[in-house]
PDB file of C-alpha atoms in Angstrom:
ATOM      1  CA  UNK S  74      45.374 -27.370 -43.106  1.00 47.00           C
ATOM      2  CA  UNK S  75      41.586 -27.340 -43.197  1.00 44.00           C
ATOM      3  CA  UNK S  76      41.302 -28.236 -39.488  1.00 49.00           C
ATOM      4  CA  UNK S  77      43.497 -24.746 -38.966  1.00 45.00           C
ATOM      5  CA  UNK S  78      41.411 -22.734 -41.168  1.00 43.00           C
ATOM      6  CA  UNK S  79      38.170 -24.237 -39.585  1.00 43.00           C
ATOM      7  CA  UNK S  80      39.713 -23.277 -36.256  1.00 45.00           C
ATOM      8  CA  UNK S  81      40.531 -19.753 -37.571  1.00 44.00           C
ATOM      9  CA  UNK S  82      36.858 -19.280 -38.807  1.00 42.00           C
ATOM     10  CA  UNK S  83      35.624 -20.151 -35.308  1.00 42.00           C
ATOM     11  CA  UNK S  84      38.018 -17.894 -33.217  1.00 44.00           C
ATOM     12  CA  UNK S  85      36.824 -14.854 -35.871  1.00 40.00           C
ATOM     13  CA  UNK S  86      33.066 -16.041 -35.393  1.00 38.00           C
ATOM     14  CA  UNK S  87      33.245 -16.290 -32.127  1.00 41.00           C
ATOM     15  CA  UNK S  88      34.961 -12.683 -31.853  1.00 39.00           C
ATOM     16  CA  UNK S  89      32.039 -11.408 -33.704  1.00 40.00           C
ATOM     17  CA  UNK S  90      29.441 -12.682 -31.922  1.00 38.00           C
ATOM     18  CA  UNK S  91      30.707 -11.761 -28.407  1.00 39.00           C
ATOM     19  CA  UNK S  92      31.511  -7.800 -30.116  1.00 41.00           C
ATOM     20  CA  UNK S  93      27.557  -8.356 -31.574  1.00 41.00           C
ATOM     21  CA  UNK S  94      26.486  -8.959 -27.612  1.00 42.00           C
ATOM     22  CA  UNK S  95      28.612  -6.057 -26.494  1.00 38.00           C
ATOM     23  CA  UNK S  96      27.318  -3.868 -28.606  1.00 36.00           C
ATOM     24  CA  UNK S  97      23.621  -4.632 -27.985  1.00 32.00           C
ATOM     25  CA  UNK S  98      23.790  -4.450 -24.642  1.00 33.00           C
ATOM     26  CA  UNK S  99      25.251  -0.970 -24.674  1.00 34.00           C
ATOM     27  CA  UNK S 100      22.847  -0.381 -27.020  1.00 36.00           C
ATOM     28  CA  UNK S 101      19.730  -1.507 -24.867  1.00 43.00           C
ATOM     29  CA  UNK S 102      21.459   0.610 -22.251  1.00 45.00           C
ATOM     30  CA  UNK S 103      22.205   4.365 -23.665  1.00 48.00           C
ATOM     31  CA  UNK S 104      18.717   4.143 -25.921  1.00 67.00           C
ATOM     32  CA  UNK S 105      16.297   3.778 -23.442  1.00 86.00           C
ATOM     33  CA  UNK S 106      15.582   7.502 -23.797  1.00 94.00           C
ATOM     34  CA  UNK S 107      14.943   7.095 -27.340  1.00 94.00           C
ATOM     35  CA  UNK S 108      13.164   4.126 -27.445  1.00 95.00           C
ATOM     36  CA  UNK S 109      10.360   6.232 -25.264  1.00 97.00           C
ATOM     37  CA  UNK S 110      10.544   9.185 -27.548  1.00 96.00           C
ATOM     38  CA  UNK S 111       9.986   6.986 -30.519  1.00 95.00           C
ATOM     39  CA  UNK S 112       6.882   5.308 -29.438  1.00 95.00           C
ATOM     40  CA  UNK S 113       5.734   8.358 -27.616  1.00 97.00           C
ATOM     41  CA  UNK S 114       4.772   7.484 -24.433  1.00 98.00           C
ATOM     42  CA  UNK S 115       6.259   6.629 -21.002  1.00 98.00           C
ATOM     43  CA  UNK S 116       5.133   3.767 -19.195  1.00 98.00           C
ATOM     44  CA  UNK S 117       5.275   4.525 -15.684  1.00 98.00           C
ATOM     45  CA  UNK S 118       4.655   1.779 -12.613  1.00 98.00           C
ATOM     46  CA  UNK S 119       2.205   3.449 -10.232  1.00 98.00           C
ATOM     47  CA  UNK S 120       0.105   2.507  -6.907  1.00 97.00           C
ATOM     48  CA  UNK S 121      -3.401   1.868  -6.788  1.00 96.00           C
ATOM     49  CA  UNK S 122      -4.229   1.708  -3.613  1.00 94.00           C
ATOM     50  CA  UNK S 123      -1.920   4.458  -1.353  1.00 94.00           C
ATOM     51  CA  UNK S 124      -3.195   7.738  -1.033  1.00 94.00           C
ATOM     52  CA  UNK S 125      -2.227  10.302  -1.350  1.00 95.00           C
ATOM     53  CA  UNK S 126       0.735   9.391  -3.270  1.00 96.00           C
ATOM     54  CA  UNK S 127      -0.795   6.997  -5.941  1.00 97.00           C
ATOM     55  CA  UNK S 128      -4.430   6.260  -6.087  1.00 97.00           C
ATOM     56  CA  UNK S 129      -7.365   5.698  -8.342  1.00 97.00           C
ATOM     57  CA  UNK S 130      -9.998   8.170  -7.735  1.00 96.00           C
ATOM     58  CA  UNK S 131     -13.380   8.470  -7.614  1.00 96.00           C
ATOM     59  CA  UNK S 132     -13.303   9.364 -11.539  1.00 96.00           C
ATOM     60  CA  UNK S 133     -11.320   6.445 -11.957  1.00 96.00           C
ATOM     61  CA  UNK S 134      -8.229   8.441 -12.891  1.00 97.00           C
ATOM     62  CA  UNK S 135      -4.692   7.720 -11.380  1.00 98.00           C
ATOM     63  CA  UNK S 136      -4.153  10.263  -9.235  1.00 98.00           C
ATOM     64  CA  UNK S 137      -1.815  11.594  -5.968  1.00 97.00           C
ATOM     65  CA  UNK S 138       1.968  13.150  -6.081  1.00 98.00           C
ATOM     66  CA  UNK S 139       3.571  10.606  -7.834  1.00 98.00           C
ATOM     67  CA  UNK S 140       1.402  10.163 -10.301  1.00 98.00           C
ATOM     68  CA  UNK S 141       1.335  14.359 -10.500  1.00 98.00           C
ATOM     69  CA  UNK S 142       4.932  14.477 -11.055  1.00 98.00           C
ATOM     70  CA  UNK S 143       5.180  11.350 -13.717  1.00 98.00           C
ATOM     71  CA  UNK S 144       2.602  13.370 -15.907  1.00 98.00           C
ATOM     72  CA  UNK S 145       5.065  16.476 -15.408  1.00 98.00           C
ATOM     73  CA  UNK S 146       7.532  14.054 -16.580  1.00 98.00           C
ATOM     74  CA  UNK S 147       5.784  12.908 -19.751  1.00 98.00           C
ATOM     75  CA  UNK S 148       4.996  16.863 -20.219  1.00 98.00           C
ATOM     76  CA  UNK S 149       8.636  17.603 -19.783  1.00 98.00           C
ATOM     77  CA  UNK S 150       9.853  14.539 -21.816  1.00 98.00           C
ATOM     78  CA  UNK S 151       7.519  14.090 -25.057  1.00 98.00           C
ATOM     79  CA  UNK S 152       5.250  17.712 -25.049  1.00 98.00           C
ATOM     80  CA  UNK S 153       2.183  16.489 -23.489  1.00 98.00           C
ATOM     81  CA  UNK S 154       1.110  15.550 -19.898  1.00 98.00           C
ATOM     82  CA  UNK S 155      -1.253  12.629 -21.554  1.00 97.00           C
ATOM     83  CA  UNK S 156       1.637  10.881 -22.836  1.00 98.00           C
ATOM     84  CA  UNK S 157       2.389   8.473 -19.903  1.00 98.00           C
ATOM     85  CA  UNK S 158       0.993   4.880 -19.612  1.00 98.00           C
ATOM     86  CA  UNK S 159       0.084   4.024 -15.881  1.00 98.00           C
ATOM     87  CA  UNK S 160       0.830   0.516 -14.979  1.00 98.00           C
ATOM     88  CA  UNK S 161      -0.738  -0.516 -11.340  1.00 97.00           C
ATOM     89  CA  UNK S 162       1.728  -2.155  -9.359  1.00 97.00           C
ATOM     90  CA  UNK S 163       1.896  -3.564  -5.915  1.00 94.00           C
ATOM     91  CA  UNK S 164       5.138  -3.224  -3.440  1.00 93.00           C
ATOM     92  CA  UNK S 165       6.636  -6.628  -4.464  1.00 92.00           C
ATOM     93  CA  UNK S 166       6.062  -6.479  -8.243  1.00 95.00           C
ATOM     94  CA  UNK S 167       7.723  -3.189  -8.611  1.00 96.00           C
ATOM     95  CA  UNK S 168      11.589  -4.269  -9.399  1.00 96.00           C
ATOM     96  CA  UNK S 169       9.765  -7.337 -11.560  1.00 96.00           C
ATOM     97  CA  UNK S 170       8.277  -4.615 -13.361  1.00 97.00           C
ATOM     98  CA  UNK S 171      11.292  -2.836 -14.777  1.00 96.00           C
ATOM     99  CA  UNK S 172      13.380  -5.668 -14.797  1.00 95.00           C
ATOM    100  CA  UNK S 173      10.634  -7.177 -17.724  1.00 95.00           C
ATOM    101  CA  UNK S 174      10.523  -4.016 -19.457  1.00 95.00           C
ATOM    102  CA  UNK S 175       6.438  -3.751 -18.644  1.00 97.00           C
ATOM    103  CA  UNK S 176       7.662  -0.201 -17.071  1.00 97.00           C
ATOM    104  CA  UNK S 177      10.126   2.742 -18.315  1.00 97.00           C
ATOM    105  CA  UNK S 178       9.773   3.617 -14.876  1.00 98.00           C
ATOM    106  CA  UNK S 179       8.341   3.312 -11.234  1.00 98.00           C
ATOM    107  CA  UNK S 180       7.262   5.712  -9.471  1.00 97.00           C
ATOM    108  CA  UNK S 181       5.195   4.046  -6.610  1.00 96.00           C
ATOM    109  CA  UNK S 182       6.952   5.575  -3.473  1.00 93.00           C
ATOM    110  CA  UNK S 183       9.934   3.356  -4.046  1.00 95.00           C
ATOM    111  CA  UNK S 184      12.189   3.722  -0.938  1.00 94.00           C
ATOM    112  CA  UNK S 185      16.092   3.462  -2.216  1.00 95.00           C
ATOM    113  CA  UNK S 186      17.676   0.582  -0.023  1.00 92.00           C
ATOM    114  CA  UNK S 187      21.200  -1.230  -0.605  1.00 93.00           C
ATOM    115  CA  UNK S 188      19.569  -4.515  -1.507  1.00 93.00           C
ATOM    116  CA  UNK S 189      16.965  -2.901  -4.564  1.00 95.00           C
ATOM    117  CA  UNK S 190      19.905  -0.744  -5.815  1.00 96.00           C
ATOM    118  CA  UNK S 191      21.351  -3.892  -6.632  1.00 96.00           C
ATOM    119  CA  UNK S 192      18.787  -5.068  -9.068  1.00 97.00           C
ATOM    120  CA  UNK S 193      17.467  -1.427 -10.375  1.00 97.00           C
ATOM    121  CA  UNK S 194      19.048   1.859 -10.780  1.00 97.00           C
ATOM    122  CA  UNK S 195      17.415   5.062  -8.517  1.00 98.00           C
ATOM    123  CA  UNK S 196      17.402   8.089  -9.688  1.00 98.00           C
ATOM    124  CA  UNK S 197      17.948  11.442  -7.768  1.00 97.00           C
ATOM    125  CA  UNK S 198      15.580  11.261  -4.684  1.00 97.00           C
ATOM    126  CA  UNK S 199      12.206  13.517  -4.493  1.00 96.00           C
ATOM    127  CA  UNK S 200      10.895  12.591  -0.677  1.00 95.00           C
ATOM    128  CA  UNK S 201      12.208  11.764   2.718  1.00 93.00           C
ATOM    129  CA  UNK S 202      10.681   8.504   4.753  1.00 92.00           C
ATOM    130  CA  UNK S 203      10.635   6.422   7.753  1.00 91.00           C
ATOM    131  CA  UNK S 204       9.186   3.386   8.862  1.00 95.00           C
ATOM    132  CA  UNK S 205       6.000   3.590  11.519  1.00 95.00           C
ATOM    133  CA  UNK S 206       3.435   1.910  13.419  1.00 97.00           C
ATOM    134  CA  UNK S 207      -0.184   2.119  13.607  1.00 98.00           C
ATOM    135  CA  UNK S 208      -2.379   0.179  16.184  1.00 98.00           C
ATOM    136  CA  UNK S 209      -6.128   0.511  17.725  1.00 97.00           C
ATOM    137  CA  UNK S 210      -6.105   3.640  19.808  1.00 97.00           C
ATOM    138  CA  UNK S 211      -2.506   3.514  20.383  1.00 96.00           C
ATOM    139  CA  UNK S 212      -2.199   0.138  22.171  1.00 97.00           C
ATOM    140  CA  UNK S 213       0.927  -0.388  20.228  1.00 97.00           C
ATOM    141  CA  UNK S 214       3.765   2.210  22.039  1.00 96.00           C
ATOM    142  CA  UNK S 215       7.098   0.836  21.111  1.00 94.00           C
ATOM    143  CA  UNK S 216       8.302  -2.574  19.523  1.00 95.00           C
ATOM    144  CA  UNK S 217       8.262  -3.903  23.244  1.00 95.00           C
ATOM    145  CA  UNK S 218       4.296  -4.056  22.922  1.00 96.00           C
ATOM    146  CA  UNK S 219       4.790  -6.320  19.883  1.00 96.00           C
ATOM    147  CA  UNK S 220       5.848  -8.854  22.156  1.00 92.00           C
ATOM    148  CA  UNK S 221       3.113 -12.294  21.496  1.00 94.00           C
ATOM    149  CA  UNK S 222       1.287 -10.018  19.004  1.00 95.00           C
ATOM    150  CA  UNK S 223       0.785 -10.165  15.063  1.00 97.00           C
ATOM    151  CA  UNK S 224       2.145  -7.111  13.066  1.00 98.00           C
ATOM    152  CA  UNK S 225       0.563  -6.470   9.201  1.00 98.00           C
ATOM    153  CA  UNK S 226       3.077  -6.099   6.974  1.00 98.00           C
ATOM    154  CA  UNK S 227       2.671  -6.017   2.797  1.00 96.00           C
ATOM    155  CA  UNK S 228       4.775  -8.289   1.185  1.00 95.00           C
ATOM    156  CA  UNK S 229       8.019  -6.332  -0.407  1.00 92.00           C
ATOM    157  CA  UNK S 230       8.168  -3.091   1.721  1.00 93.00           C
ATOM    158  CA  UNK S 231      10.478  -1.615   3.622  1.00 93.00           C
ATOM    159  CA  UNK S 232       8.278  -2.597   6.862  1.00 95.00           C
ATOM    160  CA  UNK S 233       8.849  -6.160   6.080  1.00 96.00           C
ATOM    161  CA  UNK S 234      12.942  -6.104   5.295  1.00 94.00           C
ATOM    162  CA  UNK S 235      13.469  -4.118   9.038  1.00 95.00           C
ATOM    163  CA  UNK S 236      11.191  -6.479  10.918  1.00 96.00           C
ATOM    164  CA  UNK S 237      12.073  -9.894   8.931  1.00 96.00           C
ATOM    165  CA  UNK S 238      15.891  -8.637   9.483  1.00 94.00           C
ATOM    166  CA  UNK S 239      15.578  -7.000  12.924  1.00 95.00           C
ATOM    167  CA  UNK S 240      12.891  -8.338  14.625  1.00 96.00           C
ATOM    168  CA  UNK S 241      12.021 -12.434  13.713  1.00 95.00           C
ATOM    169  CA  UNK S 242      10.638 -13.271  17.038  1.00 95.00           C
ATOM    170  CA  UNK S 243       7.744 -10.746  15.674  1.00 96.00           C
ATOM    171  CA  UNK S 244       4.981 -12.416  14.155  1.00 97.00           C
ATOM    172  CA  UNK S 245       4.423 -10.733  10.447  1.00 98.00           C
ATOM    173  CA  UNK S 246       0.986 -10.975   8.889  1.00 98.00           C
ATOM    174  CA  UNK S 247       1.705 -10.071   5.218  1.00 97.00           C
ATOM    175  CA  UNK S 248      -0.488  -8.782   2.402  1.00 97.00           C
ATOM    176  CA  UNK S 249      -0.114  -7.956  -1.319  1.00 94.00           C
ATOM    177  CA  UNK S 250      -1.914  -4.941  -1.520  1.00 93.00           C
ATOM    178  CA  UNK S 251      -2.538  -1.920   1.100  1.00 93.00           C
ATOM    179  CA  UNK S 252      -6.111  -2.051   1.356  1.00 94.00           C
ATOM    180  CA  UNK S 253      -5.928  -5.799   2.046  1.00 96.00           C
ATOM    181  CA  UNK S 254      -3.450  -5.016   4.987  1.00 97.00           C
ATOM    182  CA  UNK S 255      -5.300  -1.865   6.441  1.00 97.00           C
ATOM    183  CA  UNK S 256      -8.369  -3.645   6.126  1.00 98.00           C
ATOM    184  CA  UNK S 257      -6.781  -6.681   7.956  1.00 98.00           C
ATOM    185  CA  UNK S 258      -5.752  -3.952  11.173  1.00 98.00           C
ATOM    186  CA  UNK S 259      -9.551  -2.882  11.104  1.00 98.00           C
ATOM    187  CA  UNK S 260     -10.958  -6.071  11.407  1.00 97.00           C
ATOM    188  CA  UNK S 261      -8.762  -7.017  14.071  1.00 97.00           C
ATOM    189  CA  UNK S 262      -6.989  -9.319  12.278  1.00 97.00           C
ATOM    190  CA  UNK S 263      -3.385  -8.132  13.353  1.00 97.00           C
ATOM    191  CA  UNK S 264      -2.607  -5.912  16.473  1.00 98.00           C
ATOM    192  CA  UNK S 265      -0.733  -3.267  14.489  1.00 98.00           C
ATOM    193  CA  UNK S 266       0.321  -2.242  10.983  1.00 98.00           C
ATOM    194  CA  UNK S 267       4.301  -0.922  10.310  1.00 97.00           C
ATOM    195  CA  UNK S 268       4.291   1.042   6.690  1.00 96.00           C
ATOM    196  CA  UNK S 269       5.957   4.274   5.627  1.00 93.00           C
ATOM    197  CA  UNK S 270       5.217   6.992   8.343  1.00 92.00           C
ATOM    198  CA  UNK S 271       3.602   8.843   5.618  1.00 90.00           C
ATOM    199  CA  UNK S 272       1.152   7.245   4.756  1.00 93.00           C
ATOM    200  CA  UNK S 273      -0.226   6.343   8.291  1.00 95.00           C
ATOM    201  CA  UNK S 274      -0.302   9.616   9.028  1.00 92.00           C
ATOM    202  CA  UNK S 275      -2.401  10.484   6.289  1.00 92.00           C
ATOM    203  CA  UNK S 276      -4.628   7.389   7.426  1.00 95.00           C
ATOM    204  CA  UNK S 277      -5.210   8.000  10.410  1.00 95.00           C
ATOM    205  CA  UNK S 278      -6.653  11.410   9.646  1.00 92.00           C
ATOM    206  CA  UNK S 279      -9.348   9.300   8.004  1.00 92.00           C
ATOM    207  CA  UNK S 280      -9.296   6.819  11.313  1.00 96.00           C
ATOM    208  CA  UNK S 281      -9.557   8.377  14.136  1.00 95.00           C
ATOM    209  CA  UNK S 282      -9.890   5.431  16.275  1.00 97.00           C
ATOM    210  CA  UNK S 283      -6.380   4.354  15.247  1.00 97.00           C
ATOM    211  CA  UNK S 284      -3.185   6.175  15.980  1.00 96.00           C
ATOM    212  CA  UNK S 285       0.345   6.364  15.481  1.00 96.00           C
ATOM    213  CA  UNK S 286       2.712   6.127  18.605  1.00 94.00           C
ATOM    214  CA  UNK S 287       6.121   5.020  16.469  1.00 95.00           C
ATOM    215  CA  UNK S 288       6.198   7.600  14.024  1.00 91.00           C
ATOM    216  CA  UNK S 289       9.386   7.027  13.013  1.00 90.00           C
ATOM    217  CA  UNK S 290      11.357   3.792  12.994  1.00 90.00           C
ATOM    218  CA  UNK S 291      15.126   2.732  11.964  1.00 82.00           C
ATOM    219  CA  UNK S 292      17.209   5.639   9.384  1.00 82.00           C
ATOM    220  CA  UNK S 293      15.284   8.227   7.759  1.00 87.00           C
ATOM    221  CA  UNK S 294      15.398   6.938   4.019  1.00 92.00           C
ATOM    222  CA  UNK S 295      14.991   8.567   0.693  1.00 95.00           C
ATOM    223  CA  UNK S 296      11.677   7.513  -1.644  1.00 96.00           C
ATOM    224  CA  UNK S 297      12.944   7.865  -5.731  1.00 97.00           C
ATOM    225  CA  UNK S 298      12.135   6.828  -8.754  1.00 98.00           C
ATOM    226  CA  UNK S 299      13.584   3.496 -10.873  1.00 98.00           C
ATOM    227  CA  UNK S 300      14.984   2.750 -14.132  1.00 98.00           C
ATOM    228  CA  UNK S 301      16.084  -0.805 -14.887  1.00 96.00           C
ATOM    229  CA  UNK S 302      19.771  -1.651 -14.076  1.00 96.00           C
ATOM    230  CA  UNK S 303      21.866  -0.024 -16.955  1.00 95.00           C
ATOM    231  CA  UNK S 304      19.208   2.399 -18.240  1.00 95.00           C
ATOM    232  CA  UNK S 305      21.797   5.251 -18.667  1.00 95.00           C
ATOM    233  CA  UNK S 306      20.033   7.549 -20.445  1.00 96.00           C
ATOM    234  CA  UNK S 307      16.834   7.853 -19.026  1.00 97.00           C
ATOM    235  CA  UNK S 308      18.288   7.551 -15.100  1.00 97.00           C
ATOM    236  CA  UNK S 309      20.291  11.076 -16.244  1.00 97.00           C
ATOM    237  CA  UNK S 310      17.225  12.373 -17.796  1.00 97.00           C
ATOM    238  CA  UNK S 311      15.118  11.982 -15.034  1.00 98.00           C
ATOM    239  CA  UNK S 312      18.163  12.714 -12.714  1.00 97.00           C
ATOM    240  CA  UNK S 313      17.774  16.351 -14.226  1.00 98.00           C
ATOM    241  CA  UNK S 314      14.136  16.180 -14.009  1.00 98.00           C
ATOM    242  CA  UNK S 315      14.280  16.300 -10.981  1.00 97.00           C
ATOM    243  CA  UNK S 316      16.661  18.587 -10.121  1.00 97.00           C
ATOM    244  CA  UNK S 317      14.133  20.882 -12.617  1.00 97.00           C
ATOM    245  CA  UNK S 318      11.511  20.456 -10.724  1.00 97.00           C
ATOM    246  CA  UNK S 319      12.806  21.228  -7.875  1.00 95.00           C
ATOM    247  CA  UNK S 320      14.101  24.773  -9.186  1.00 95.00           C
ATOM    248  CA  UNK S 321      11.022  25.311 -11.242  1.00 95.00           C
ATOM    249  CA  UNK S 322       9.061  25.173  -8.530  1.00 95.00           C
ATOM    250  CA  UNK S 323       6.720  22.695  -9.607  1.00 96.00           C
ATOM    251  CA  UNK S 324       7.828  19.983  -7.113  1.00 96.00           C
ATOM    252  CA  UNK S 325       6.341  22.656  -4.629  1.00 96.00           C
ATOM    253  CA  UNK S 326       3.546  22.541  -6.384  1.00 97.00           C
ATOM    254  CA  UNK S 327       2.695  18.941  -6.499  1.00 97.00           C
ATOM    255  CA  UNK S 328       2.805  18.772  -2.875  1.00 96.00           C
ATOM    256  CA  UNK S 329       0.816  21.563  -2.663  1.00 96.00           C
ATOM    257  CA  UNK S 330      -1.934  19.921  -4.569  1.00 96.00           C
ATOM    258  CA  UNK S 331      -1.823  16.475  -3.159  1.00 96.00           C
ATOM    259  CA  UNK S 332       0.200  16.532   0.099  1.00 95.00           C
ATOM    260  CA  UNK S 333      -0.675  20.051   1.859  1.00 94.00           C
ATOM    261  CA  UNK S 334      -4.273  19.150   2.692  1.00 93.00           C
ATOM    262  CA  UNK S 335      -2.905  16.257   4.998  1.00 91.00           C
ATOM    263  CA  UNK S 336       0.545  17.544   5.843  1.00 91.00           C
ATOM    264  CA  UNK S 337      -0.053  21.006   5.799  1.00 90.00           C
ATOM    265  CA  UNK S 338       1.839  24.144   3.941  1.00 89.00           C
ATOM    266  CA  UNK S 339       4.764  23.847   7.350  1.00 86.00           C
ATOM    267  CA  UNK S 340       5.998  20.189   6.784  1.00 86.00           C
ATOM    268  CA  UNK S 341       6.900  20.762   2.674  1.00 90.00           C
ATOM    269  CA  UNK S 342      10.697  20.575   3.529  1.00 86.00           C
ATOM    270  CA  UNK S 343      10.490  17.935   6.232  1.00 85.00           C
ATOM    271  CA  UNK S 344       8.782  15.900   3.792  1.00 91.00           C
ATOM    272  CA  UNK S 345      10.751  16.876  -0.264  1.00 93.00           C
ATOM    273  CA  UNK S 346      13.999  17.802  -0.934  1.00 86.00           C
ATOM    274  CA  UNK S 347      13.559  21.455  -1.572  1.00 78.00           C
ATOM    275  CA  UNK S 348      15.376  24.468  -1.239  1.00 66.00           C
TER     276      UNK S 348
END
C-alpha cells in the first residue's frame, strides 16, 4: 500500500514539475517584450567596426543605419531614443549573443540564411545584400583569378559559409573583426577580400587604389534583425516596427542620413525594402 501511494506521489510530482517547465518556457517566450519595458532599456548587439552601417565615431558614439534605426526602435518602444544599450559585437559572436541573453536584439547587418534561422528568429527584413570581392586595382575579376591565391574572409559571415561550402580549393584567410581583415588586404597579406557588396563599395570610395570587379556574388539575400529562438513577442513587435518605419517614412530617412552620401539619393530602393 505505501509503495502505491509513494508511486502515486511521484507520477503527480513529476506531472507538476514537467507543467512548471512548460509553463516557464512559454513564459520566457511571450514576455520578452515586457521584460524590456520593465527595466527600460533595450539592449541591442551592434558593429564597431563597419561603416556606414555600425560604427564608433569620432565622438565615440555608436553610430551608422543600424544603429539609427535601433534608437528609433527604443524611441518607438519605451518613449526615448536614449533608452537602448549598445553591445559591440563581431560577425561570429552575434547568434552567441542572443542565445545568452547579453542582447534583446542584433542589429549588426545580420544577413537571414537557412542555417542562423535555425538557432535565432529574424524578424521582417530592412535591406537587400550580396556577397562581393575586393582586390588591389582590380587584379581579382572573377573566382577563376582566385585560383593559388589567399582570399580574407572574417570568421562567421556570409563570405565565409559560400566560399567554405562552394569553393574549398580557395585558400581563406580569416579574421575576427573588419578592420583586422581590411587591414590584412592593404598590407598585402591576402590577394582579395569577399564581404557584403555594401560595404566594399562604401570602402572603396575611401580606397581608391582598390576596386570591386565581383559586385555581386551567389542569391541576393535579405539583412534583418534577431531575436533569440522563441522570443514571440518582441519578433512581432519589431516585425511591425518595421513595417512602421517603412510607412512612416523614417526608414527613408535613415538612409538618407547615413547611406545617401555613399550610395546616393537613386539606389534607396535597390538597397531597403521601400515602397
Amino acid at each position: 500500500m505505501k509503495n502505491l501511494i509513494f508511486k502515486a506521489f511521484l507520477a503527480v510530482f513529476a506531472i507538476g514539475v514537467f507543467a512548471g517547465c512548460g509553463n516557464s518556457a512559454q513564459t520566457s517566450s511571450e514576455d520578452g517584450l515586457s521584460a524590456i519595458k520593465q527595466k527600460g532599456v533595450i539592449t541591442i548587439g551592434v558593429f564597431s567596426d563597419k561603416p556606414p552601417f555600425g560604427f564608433v565615431n569620432d565622438k565615440g558614439e555608436n553610430d551608422g543605419f543600424d544603429v539609427y534605426l535601433a534608437r528609433e526602435m527604443a524611441k518607438d518602444l519605451l518613449g526615448d531614443a536614449s533608452k537602448v544599450k549598445f553591445e559591440l559585437v563581431e560577425a561570429a559572436s552575434r547568434v552567441e549573443f542572443l542565445k545568452s541573453g547579453k542582447v534583446d536584439v542584433i542589429m549588426a547587418n545580420f544577413t537571414k540564411t537557412p542555417e542562423r534561422a535555425e538557432v535565432v528568429d529574424f524578424a521582417a527584413p530592412y535591406m537587400k545584400v550580396a556577397l562581393g570581392v575586393v582586390s588591389k586595382d582590380g587584379a581579382i575579376k572573377d573566382i577563376a583569378d582566385l585560383k593559388g591565391k589567399k582570399l580574407i574572409v572574417n570568421k562567421g559571415t556570409t563570405a565565409d559559409f559560400y566560399f567554405t561550402k562552394n569553393h574549398p580549393e580557395i585558400e581563406l584567410l580569416k579574421f575576427d573583426q573588419n578592420t583586422e581583415a581590411f587591414l590584412a588586404l592593404k598590407d598585402g597579406r591576402g590577394d582579395a577580400l569577399a564581404h557584403d557588396n555594401l560595404l566594399l563599395f562604401a570602402w572603396v570610395k575611401e580606397n581608391p587604389d582598390f576596386v570591386v570587379t565581383i559586385g555581386k556574388l551567389g542569391d541576393e539575400d535579405v539583412i534583418a534583425p534577431a531575436v533569440k529562438k522563441g522570443n514571440i513577442a518582441l519578433l512581432e513587435w519589431i516585425n511591425q516596427e518595421i513595417t512602421k518605419l517603412n510607412e512612416n517614412g523614417l526608414m527613408e530617412e535613415a538612409y538618407t542620413k547615413t547611406l545617401a552620401p555613399i550610395y546616393g539619393e537613386d539606389q534607396l530602393k535597390a538597397v531597403l525594402f521601400v515602397k
